[in-house]
PDB file of C-alpha atoms and ligand atoms in Angstrom:
ATOM      1  CA  MET A   1      -0.062  -0.090  -0.170  1.00 86.00           C
ATOM      2  CA  THR A   2       1.475   3.284  -1.000  1.00 96.00           C
ATOM      3  CA  ASN A   3       0.907   6.864   0.488  1.00 97.00           C
ATOM      4  CA  TRP A   4      -1.425   7.426  -2.425  1.00 98.00           C
ATOM      5  CA  HIS A   5      -3.438   4.484  -1.457  1.00 98.00           C
ATOM      6  CA  GLU A   6      -3.719   5.631   2.128  1.00 97.00           C
ATOM      7  CA  ARG A   7      -4.676   8.931   1.369  1.00 98.00           C
ATOM      8  CA  TRP A   8      -7.464   7.841  -1.086  1.00 98.00           C
ATOM      9  CA  MET A   9      -8.757   5.497   1.522  1.00 97.00           C
ATOM     10  CA  SER A  10      -8.612   8.013   4.244  1.00 97.00           C
ATOM     11  CA  GLN A  11     -10.213  10.674   1.928  1.00 97.00           C
ATOM     12  CA  GLN A  12      -7.205  13.007   2.377  1.00 97.00           C
ATOM     13  CA  THR A  13      -7.644  14.230  -1.058  1.00 98.00           C
ATOM     14  CA  GLY A  14      -7.194  18.221  -0.736  1.00 96.00           C
ATOM     15  CA  TRP A  15      -6.035  18.344  -4.288  1.00 97.00           C
ATOM     16  CA  HIS A  16      -9.563  17.191  -5.568  1.00 97.00           C
ATOM     17  CA  ARG A  17     -11.787  19.855  -6.786  1.00 97.00           C
ATOM     18  CA  ALA A  18     -15.539  19.849  -6.983  1.00 97.00           C
ATOM     19  CA  VAL A  19     -15.342  22.322 -10.087  1.00 98.00           C
ATOM     20  CA  TYR A  20     -13.646  22.185 -13.303  1.00 98.00           C
ATOM     21  CA  ASN A  21     -10.392  23.942 -13.288  1.00 98.00           C
ATOM     22  CA  ASP A  22     -10.706  27.551 -14.457  1.00 98.00           C
ATOM     23  CA  LEU A  23      -7.020  27.495 -16.041  1.00 98.00           C
ATOM     24  CA  LEU A  24      -8.181  24.491 -18.344  1.00 98.00           C
ATOM     25  CA  LEU A  25     -11.338  26.168 -19.382  1.00 98.00           C
ATOM     26  CA  LYS A  26      -9.413  29.318 -20.186  1.00 98.00           C
ATOM     27  CA  HIS A  27      -6.456  27.854 -22.014  1.00 98.00           C
ATOM     28  CA  TRP A  28      -7.621  24.741 -23.661  1.00 98.00           C
ATOM     29  CA  PRO A  29      -8.814  26.518 -26.558  1.00 98.00           C
ATOM     30  CA  THR A  30      -5.227  27.770 -27.179  1.00 98.00           C
ATOM     31  CA  VAL A  31      -3.782  24.296 -27.015  1.00 98.00           C
ATOM     32  CA  GLN A  32      -5.732  23.634 -30.120  1.00 98.00           C
ATOM     33  CA  ALA A  33      -6.427  19.883 -29.888  1.00 98.00           C
ATOM     34  CA  ALA A  34      -8.564  18.373 -32.568  1.00 98.00           C
ATOM     35  CA  GLU A  35     -12.329  17.708 -31.355  1.00 98.00           C
ATOM     36  CA  SER A  36     -11.229  13.937 -32.179  1.00 97.00           C
ATOM     37  CA  SER A  37      -8.231  13.893 -30.151  1.00 98.00           C
ATOM     38  CA  ASN A  38      -7.671  11.245 -27.318  1.00 98.00           C
ATOM     39  CA  VAL A  39      -6.454  13.146 -24.480  1.00 99.00           C
ATOM     40  CA  LEU A  40      -4.087  11.546 -22.058  1.00 99.00           C
ATOM     41  CA  VAL A  41      -4.719  12.524 -18.209  1.00 99.00           C
ATOM     42  CA  PRO A  42      -1.779  11.129 -16.264  1.00 98.00           C
ATOM     43  CA  LEU A  43      -2.078  10.760 -12.652  1.00 98.00           C
ATOM     44  CA  CYS A  44      -5.853  11.626 -13.038  1.00 99.00           C
ATOM     45  CA  GLY A  45      -7.407  10.833  -9.520  1.00 98.00           C
ATOM     46  CA  LYS A  46     -11.204  11.271 -10.022  1.00 98.00           C
ATOM     47  CA  SER A  47     -10.849  14.883 -11.587  1.00 98.00           C
ATOM     48  CA  LEU A  48     -13.820  16.423 -12.955  1.00 98.00           C
ATOM     49  CA  ASP A  49     -11.819  18.036 -15.603  1.00 98.00           C
ATOM     50  CA  MET A  50     -11.902  14.600 -17.554  1.00 99.00           C
ATOM     51  CA  GLU A  51     -15.852  15.236 -17.879  1.00 98.00           C
ATOM     52  CA  TRP A  52     -15.142  18.642 -19.178  1.00 98.00           C
ATOM     53  CA  LEU A  53     -12.428  17.199 -21.743  1.00 98.00           C
ATOM     54  CA  ALA A  54     -15.090  14.615 -22.810  1.00 98.00           C
ATOM     55  CA  GLN A  55     -17.644  17.500 -23.191  1.00 98.00           C
ATOM     56  CA  GLN A  56     -15.602  19.127 -25.838  1.00 98.00           C
ATOM     57  CA  GLY A  57     -15.789  15.876 -28.116  1.00 98.00           C
ATOM     58  CA  HIS A  58     -12.510  14.323 -27.048  1.00 98.00           C
ATOM     59  CA  THR A  59     -11.946  10.742 -25.563  1.00 98.00           C
ATOM     60  CA  VAL A  60     -10.086  10.713 -22.428  1.00 99.00           C
ATOM     61  CA  THR A  61      -7.504   8.240 -21.316  1.00 99.00           C
ATOM     62  CA  GLY A  62      -6.754   8.564 -17.662  1.00 99.00           C
ATOM     63  CA  LEU A  63      -3.741   6.894 -15.669  1.00 99.00           C
ATOM     64  CA  GLU A  64      -4.463   6.285 -11.882  1.00 98.00           C
ATOM     65  CA  LEU A  65      -2.438   4.203  -9.631  1.00 98.00           C
ATOM     66  CA  VAL A  66      -5.532   3.547  -7.228  1.00 98.00           C
ATOM     67  CA  SER A  67      -8.664   1.593  -8.093  1.00 98.00           C
ATOM     68  CA  ARG A  68     -10.931   3.734  -5.577  1.00 98.00           C
ATOM     69  CA  PRO A  69     -10.937   6.986  -7.653  1.00 98.00           C
ATOM     70  CA  ILE A  70     -11.594   5.058 -10.812  1.00 98.00           C
ATOM     71  CA  LYS A  71     -14.287   3.276  -9.566  1.00 98.00           C
ATOM     72  CA  ASP A  72     -15.702   6.267  -7.914  1.00 98.00           C
ATOM     73  CA  PHE A  73     -15.305   8.274 -11.328  1.00 98.00           C
ATOM     74  CA  PHE A  74     -17.483   5.997 -13.143  1.00 98.00           C
ATOM     75  CA  GLU A  75     -20.045   5.091 -10.435  1.00 98.00           C
ATOM     76  CA  GLU A  76     -20.593   9.022  -9.880  1.00 98.00           C
ATOM     77  CA  ARG A  77     -21.716   9.088 -13.563  1.00 98.00           C
ATOM     78  CA  GLY A  78     -23.799   6.195 -13.648  1.00 98.00           C
ATOM     79  CA  LEU A  79     -21.393   4.256 -15.909  1.00 98.00           C
ATOM     80  CA  THR A  80     -20.496   0.565 -15.655  1.00 98.00           C
ATOM     81  CA  PRO A  81     -17.007   0.149 -17.230  1.00 98.00           C
ATOM     82  CA  GLN A  82     -15.790  -3.123 -19.064  1.00 98.00           C
ATOM     83  CA  GLN A  83     -12.684  -4.276 -17.040  1.00 98.00           C
ATOM     84  CA  GLN A  84      -9.748  -5.998 -18.549  1.00 98.00           C
ATOM     85  CA  GLU A  85      -6.657  -7.148 -16.862  1.00 98.00           C
ATOM     86  CA  ILE A  86      -3.325  -6.495 -19.008  1.00 98.00           C
ATOM     87  CA  GLY A  87      -0.505  -7.671 -16.964  1.00 97.00           C
ATOM     88  CA  LYS A  88      -0.071  -5.493 -13.813  1.00 97.00           C
ATOM     89  CA  LEU A  89      -2.525  -3.155 -15.173  1.00 98.00           C
ATOM     90  CA  VAL A  90      -6.485  -2.883 -15.101  1.00 98.00           C
ATOM     91  CA  ARG A  91      -8.313  -1.382 -18.013  1.00 98.00           C
ATOM     92  CA  TYR A  92     -11.496   0.305 -17.368  1.00 98.00           C
ATOM     93  CA  SER A  93     -13.587   1.485 -20.395  1.00 98.00           C
ATOM     94  CA  SER A  94     -17.050   3.004 -20.703  1.00 98.00           C
ATOM     95  CA  ALA A  95     -16.948   5.521 -23.737  1.00 98.00           C
ATOM     96  CA  PRO A  96     -15.614   8.226 -23.935  1.00 98.00           C
ATOM     97  CA  PHE A  97     -13.534   7.335 -21.114  1.00 98.00           C
ATOM     98  CA  VAL A  98     -10.827   4.704 -20.571  1.00 98.00           C
ATOM     99  CA  MET A  99      -8.861   4.655 -17.278  1.00 98.00           C
ATOM    100  CA  ILE A 100      -5.975   2.472 -16.541  1.00 98.00           C
ATOM    101  CA  GLN A 101      -5.171   1.500 -13.075  1.00 98.00           C
ATOM    102  CA  GLY A 102      -1.675   0.647 -12.234  1.00 98.00           C
ATOM    103  CA  ASP A 103       1.720   2.650 -12.072  1.00 98.00           C
ATOM    104  CA  LEU A 104       2.139   5.203 -14.895  1.00 98.00           C
ATOM    105  CA  PHE A 105       5.612   3.709 -15.464  1.00 98.00           C
ATOM    106  CA  ASP A 106       4.312   0.189 -16.448  1.00 98.00           C
ATOM    107  CA  VAL A 107       1.944   1.493 -19.191  1.00 98.00           C
ATOM    108  CA  GLN A 108       3.371   0.361 -22.451  1.00 98.00           C
ATOM    109  CA  PRO A 109       3.031   2.404 -25.703  1.00 98.00           C
ATOM    110  CA  SER A 110       1.098   0.050 -27.359  1.00 97.00           C
ATOM    111  CA  LEU A 111      -1.714   0.533 -25.015  1.00 98.00           C
ATOM    112  CA  VAL A 112      -2.085   4.349 -25.190  1.00 98.00           C
ATOM    113  CA  GLN A 113      -1.041   6.641 -28.049  1.00 98.00           C
ATOM    114  CA  ALA A 114      -2.568  10.179 -27.202  1.00 98.00           C
ATOM    115  CA  ASP A 115      -2.916  13.147 -29.527  1.00 97.00           C
ATOM    116  CA  ALA A 116      -3.063  15.393 -26.625  1.00 98.00           C
ATOM    117  CA  TRP A 117      -2.704  15.472 -22.655  1.00 98.00           C
ATOM    118  CA  TYR A 118      -3.617  17.539 -19.691  1.00 99.00           C
ATOM    119  CA  ASP A 119      -1.426  17.777 -16.708  1.00 98.00           C
ATOM    120  CA  ARG A 120      -2.785  19.184 -13.522  1.00 98.00           C
ATOM    121  CA  ALA A 121      -1.488  18.185 -10.131  1.00 98.00           C
ATOM    122  CA  ALA A 122       0.413  15.228 -11.852  1.00 98.00           C
ATOM    123  CA  MET A 123       3.964  16.402 -12.518  1.00 98.00           C
ATOM    124  CA  VAL A 124       4.091  18.177  -9.245  1.00 98.00           C
ATOM    125  CA  ALA A 125       2.768  15.029  -7.364  1.00 98.00           C
ATOM    126  CA  LEU A 126       6.150  13.435  -8.522  1.00 98.00           C
ATOM    127  CA  PRO A 127       9.586  14.364  -6.872  1.00 97.00           C
ATOM    128  CA  SER A 128      12.160  16.050  -8.938  1.00 96.00           C
ATOM    129  CA  ALA A 129      14.290  12.780  -9.273  1.00 97.00           C
ATOM    130  CA  MET A 130      11.212  10.822 -11.162  1.00 98.00           C
ATOM    131  CA  ARG A 131      10.425  13.696 -13.608  1.00 98.00           C
ATOM    132  CA  GLU A 132      13.014  12.914 -16.324  1.00 98.00           C
ATOM    133  CA  ALA A 133      11.259   9.616 -16.557  1.00 98.00           C
ATOM    134  CA  TYR A 134       7.935  10.952 -16.273  1.00 98.00           C
ATOM    135  CA  VAL A 135       8.773  13.265 -19.483  1.00 98.00           C
ATOM    136  CA  ASP A 136      10.204  10.199 -21.206  1.00 98.00           C
ATOM    137  CA  GLN A 137       6.941   8.424 -20.541  1.00 98.00           C
ATOM    138  CA  LEU A 138       4.732  11.124 -21.580  1.00 98.00           C
ATOM    139  CA  ARG A 139       6.694  11.207 -24.884  1.00 98.00           C
ATOM    140  CA  ALA A 140       6.302   7.316 -25.303  1.00 98.00           C
ATOM    141  CA  LEU A 141       2.545   7.613 -24.877  1.00 98.00           C
ATOM    142  CA  THR A 142       1.882  10.531 -27.303  1.00 98.00           C
ATOM    143  CA  MET A 143       2.150  10.797 -30.971  1.00 98.00           C
ATOM    144  CA  PRO A 144       4.540  13.422 -32.821  1.00 98.00           C
ATOM    145  CA  GLY A 145       2.698  16.667 -32.915  1.00 98.00           C
ATOM    146  CA  ALA A 146       0.600  15.834 -29.692  1.00 98.00           C
ATOM    147  CA  VAL A 147      -0.171  19.144 -27.979  1.00 98.00           C
ATOM    148  CA  GLY A 148      -0.619  19.481 -24.081  1.00 98.00           C
ATOM    149  CA  LEU A 149      -1.482  21.797 -21.404  1.00 99.00           C
ATOM    150  CA  LEU A 150       0.520  21.694 -18.082  1.00 98.00           C
ATOM    151  CA  ILE A 151      -0.173  23.608 -14.842  1.00 98.00           C
ATOM    152  CA  THR A 152       2.764  24.014 -12.525  1.00 98.00           C
ATOM    153  CA  PHE A 153       3.153  25.012  -9.049  1.00 96.00           C
ATOM    154  CA  SER A 154       6.257  26.424  -7.511  1.00 96.00           C
ATOM    155  CA  TYR A 155       7.457  27.555  -3.993  1.00 94.00           C
ATOM    156  CA  PRO A 156      10.778  27.174  -2.120  1.00 93.00           C
ATOM    157  CA  GLN A 157      11.228  23.598  -1.783  1.00 94.00           C
ATOM    158  CA  HIS A 158      12.686  23.878   1.574  1.00 91.00           C
ATOM    159  CA  GLU A 159       9.687  25.386   2.917  1.00 92.00           C
ATOM    160  CA  MET A 160       7.624  22.024   2.488  1.00 91.00           C
ATOM    161  CA  GLY A 161       8.560  18.382   2.001  1.00 90.00           C
ATOM    162  CA  GLY A 162       5.672  17.820  -0.697  1.00 91.00           C
ATOM    163  CA  PRO A 163       3.699  16.421  -2.551  1.00 95.00           C
ATOM    164  CA  PRO A 164       3.140  18.506  -4.270  1.00 96.00           C
ATOM    165  CA  PHE A 165       6.892  19.216  -4.995  1.00 97.00           C
ATOM    166  CA  SER A 166       7.930  22.327  -6.349  1.00 97.00           C
ATOM    167  CA  LEU A 167       8.236  22.722 -10.270  1.00 98.00           C
ATOM    168  CA  PRO A 168       9.885  25.887 -11.182  1.00 98.00           C
ATOM    169  CA  ASP A 169       9.835  27.366 -14.733  1.00 98.00           C
ATOM    170  CA  GLU A 170      13.713  26.588 -15.157  1.00 98.00           C
ATOM    171  CA  GLU A 171      13.069  22.658 -14.358  1.00 98.00           C
ATOM    172  CA  VAL A 172      10.261  22.657 -17.061  1.00 98.00           C
ATOM    173  CA  ALA A 173      12.484  24.225 -19.688  1.00 98.00           C
ATOM    174  CA  ALA A 174      15.153  21.823 -18.894  1.00 98.00           C
ATOM    175  CA  LEU A 175      13.048  18.708 -18.958  1.00 98.00           C
ATOM    176  CA  PHE A 176      10.965  19.517 -22.135  1.00 98.00           C
ATOM    177  CA  SER A 177      12.988  21.637 -24.349  1.00 97.00           C
ATOM    178  CA  GLN A 178      14.841  18.852 -26.105  1.00 97.00           C
ATOM    179  CA  HIS A 179      11.751  16.946 -27.490  1.00 97.00           C
ATOM    180  CA  PHE A 180       8.929  19.551 -27.097  1.00 98.00           C
ATOM    181  CA  GLU A 181       8.215  23.002 -28.031  1.00 98.00           C
ATOM    182  CA  LEU A 182       7.044  25.189 -24.962  1.00 98.00           C
ATOM    183  CA  GLN A 183       5.042  28.441 -24.648  1.00 98.00           C
ATOM    184  CA  CYS A 184       4.357  29.812 -21.261  1.00 98.00           C
ATOM    185  CA  LEU A 185       0.732  30.986 -21.600  1.00 98.00           C
ATOM    186  CA  GLU A 186       0.212  32.677 -17.977  1.00 97.00           C
ATOM    187  CA  GLN A 187       2.174  33.020 -14.867  1.00 97.00           C
ATOM    188  CA  ILE A 188       0.183  33.533 -11.649  1.00 95.00           C
ATOM    189  CA  THR A 189       1.410  34.797  -8.296  1.00 93.00           C
ATOM    190  CA  LEU A 190      -0.261  32.852  -5.445  1.00 90.00           C
ATOM    191  CA  ASP A 191      -0.712  35.257  -2.696  1.00 83.00           C
ATOM    192  CA  ASP A 192      -3.197  33.157  -0.941  1.00 76.00           C
ATOM    193  CA  GLU A 193      -0.720  30.399  -0.435  1.00 72.00           C
ATOM    194  CA  ARG A 194       1.084  32.533   2.030  1.00 72.00           C
ATOM    195  CA  ASP A 195      -1.321  31.025   4.493  1.00 68.00           C
ATOM    196  CA  ARG A 196       0.194  27.764   3.858  1.00 79.00           C
ATOM    197  CA  GLY A 197       3.510  29.166   5.093  1.00 82.00           C
ATOM    198  CA  PHE A 198       5.290  29.782   1.654  1.00 89.00           C
ATOM    199  CA  SER A 199       7.337  32.771   1.429  1.00 90.00           C
ATOM    200  CA  SER A 200       6.255  33.105  -2.253  1.00 91.00           C
ATOM    201  CA  SER A 201       4.643  30.750  -4.824  1.00 93.00           C
ATOM    202  CA  TYR A 202       3.274  30.693  -8.400  1.00 94.00           C
ATOM    203  CA  SER A 203       1.765  28.672 -11.166  1.00 96.00           C
ATOM    204  CA  SER A 204       2.421  28.633 -14.613  1.00 98.00           C
ATOM    205  CA  VAL A 205       0.501  27.271 -17.610  1.00 98.00           C
ATOM    206  CA  TYR A 206       2.212  25.833 -20.511  1.00 98.00           C
ATOM    207  CA  LYS A 207       1.233  24.767 -24.026  1.00 98.00           C
ATOM    208  CA  LEU A 208       3.443  21.873 -25.191  1.00 98.00           C
ATOM    209  CA  ILE A 209       3.906  20.423 -28.600  1.00 98.00           C
ATOM    210  CA  ARG A 210       5.746  17.012 -28.793  1.00 98.00           C
ATOM    211  CA  ARG A 211       8.242  17.210 -31.687  1.00 96.00           C
TER     212      ARG A 211
HETATM  213  C1  SAM B 301      -2.152  15.125  -6.514  1.00 92.16           C
HETATM  214  S1  SAM B 301      -3.196  13.851  -7.313  1.00 92.16           S
HETATM  215  C2  SAM B 301      -3.792  14.761  -8.549  1.00 92.16           C
HETATM  216  C3  SAM B 301      -5.057  13.997  -9.235  1.00 92.16           C
HETATM  217  C4  SAM B 301      -5.683  14.810 -10.511  1.00 92.16           C
HETATM  218  N1  SAM B 301      -4.732  15.186 -11.422  1.00 92.16           N
HETATM  219  C5  SAM B 301      -6.444  16.025 -10.153  1.00 92.16           C
HETATM  220  O1  SAM B 301      -5.960  17.268 -10.682  1.00 92.16           O
HETATM  221  O2  SAM B 301      -7.294  15.908  -9.199  1.00 92.16           O
HETATM  222  C6  SAM B 301      -2.106  12.596  -7.903  1.00 92.16           C
HETATM  223  C7  SAM B 301      -2.609  11.392  -8.332  1.00 92.16           C
HETATM  224  O3  SAM B 301      -1.703  10.769  -8.961  1.00 92.16           O
HETATM  225  C8  SAM B 301      -1.947   9.154  -8.532  1.00 92.16           C
HETATM  226  N2  SAM B 301      -0.408   8.557  -8.791  1.00 92.16           N
HETATM  227  C9  SAM B 301       0.594   8.905  -8.073  1.00 92.16           C
HETATM  228  N3  SAM B 301       1.589   8.232  -8.420  1.00 92.16           N
HETATM  229  C10 SAM B 301       1.140   7.520  -9.408  1.00 92.16           C
HETATM  230  C11 SAM B 301       1.734   6.608 -10.449  1.00 92.16           C
HETATM  231  N4  SAM B 301       3.134   6.286 -10.227  1.00 92.16           N
HETATM  232  N5  SAM B 301       1.021   6.135 -11.566  1.00 92.16           N
HETATM  233  C12 SAM B 301      -0.224   6.603 -11.631  1.00 92.16           C
HETATM  234  N6  SAM B 301      -0.865   7.227 -10.702  1.00 92.16           N
HETATM  235  C13 SAM B 301      -0.134   7.850  -9.786  1.00 92.16           C
HETATM  236  C14 SAM B 301      -2.478   9.398  -7.166  1.00 92.16           C
HETATM  237  O4  SAM B 301      -3.013   8.348  -6.678  1.00 92.16           O
HETATM  238  C15 SAM B 301      -3.124  10.467  -7.064  1.00 92.16           C
HETATM  239  O5  SAM B 301      -4.618  10.131  -7.602  1.00 92.16           O
END
């Protein structure tokens, strides 16, 4: 049982939102994903944003370690997904949603080839040491030309242990620039995060294109 399993079992899921993410609604049109796109949502939890992406006409493929949020996501929409075991993974599907339960790093490219992706609270959930592998995996699971939206969160890392782990703009540039085009669409200073004890913090929103 991982810390993530424990958090879902004890409902310590402070990242989960009951509304669609306003930065997704604002910036997704700029990403210019075709309506027919299969949108990958890594480390998806049971995010409502998957529902919004489906409303745009996309199919959605979520990747999630813990089965509880996947089961909740389908149940809360009155959907009964088909289930298929694939090695260490379980694939749940009920159109337009596919959700793959298991470790993101066990997902083979033969299982997912996405035209677009959406990362909110995914990359920041992983410590810095795992992020190079995360970007490699993102590249493996997307097609050349795939477009993505990334929302970051950055703060002085020594002020909290994480997750979320700080993801500063310099790290985004270092990790993505070799194989992706990146464009910062917005940077937001988070004054309310001072209440959490951060001396400073910001979020950046990126459009990415896989070369
Ligand atoms: C901070 S939550 C964010 C969930 C979602 N993106 C959202 O915005 O609500 C991170 C999620 O990633 C999942 N997770 C953590 N490590 C993972 C891994 N190696 N493979 C797949 N999912 C993972 C956790 O179970 C958790 O649901």
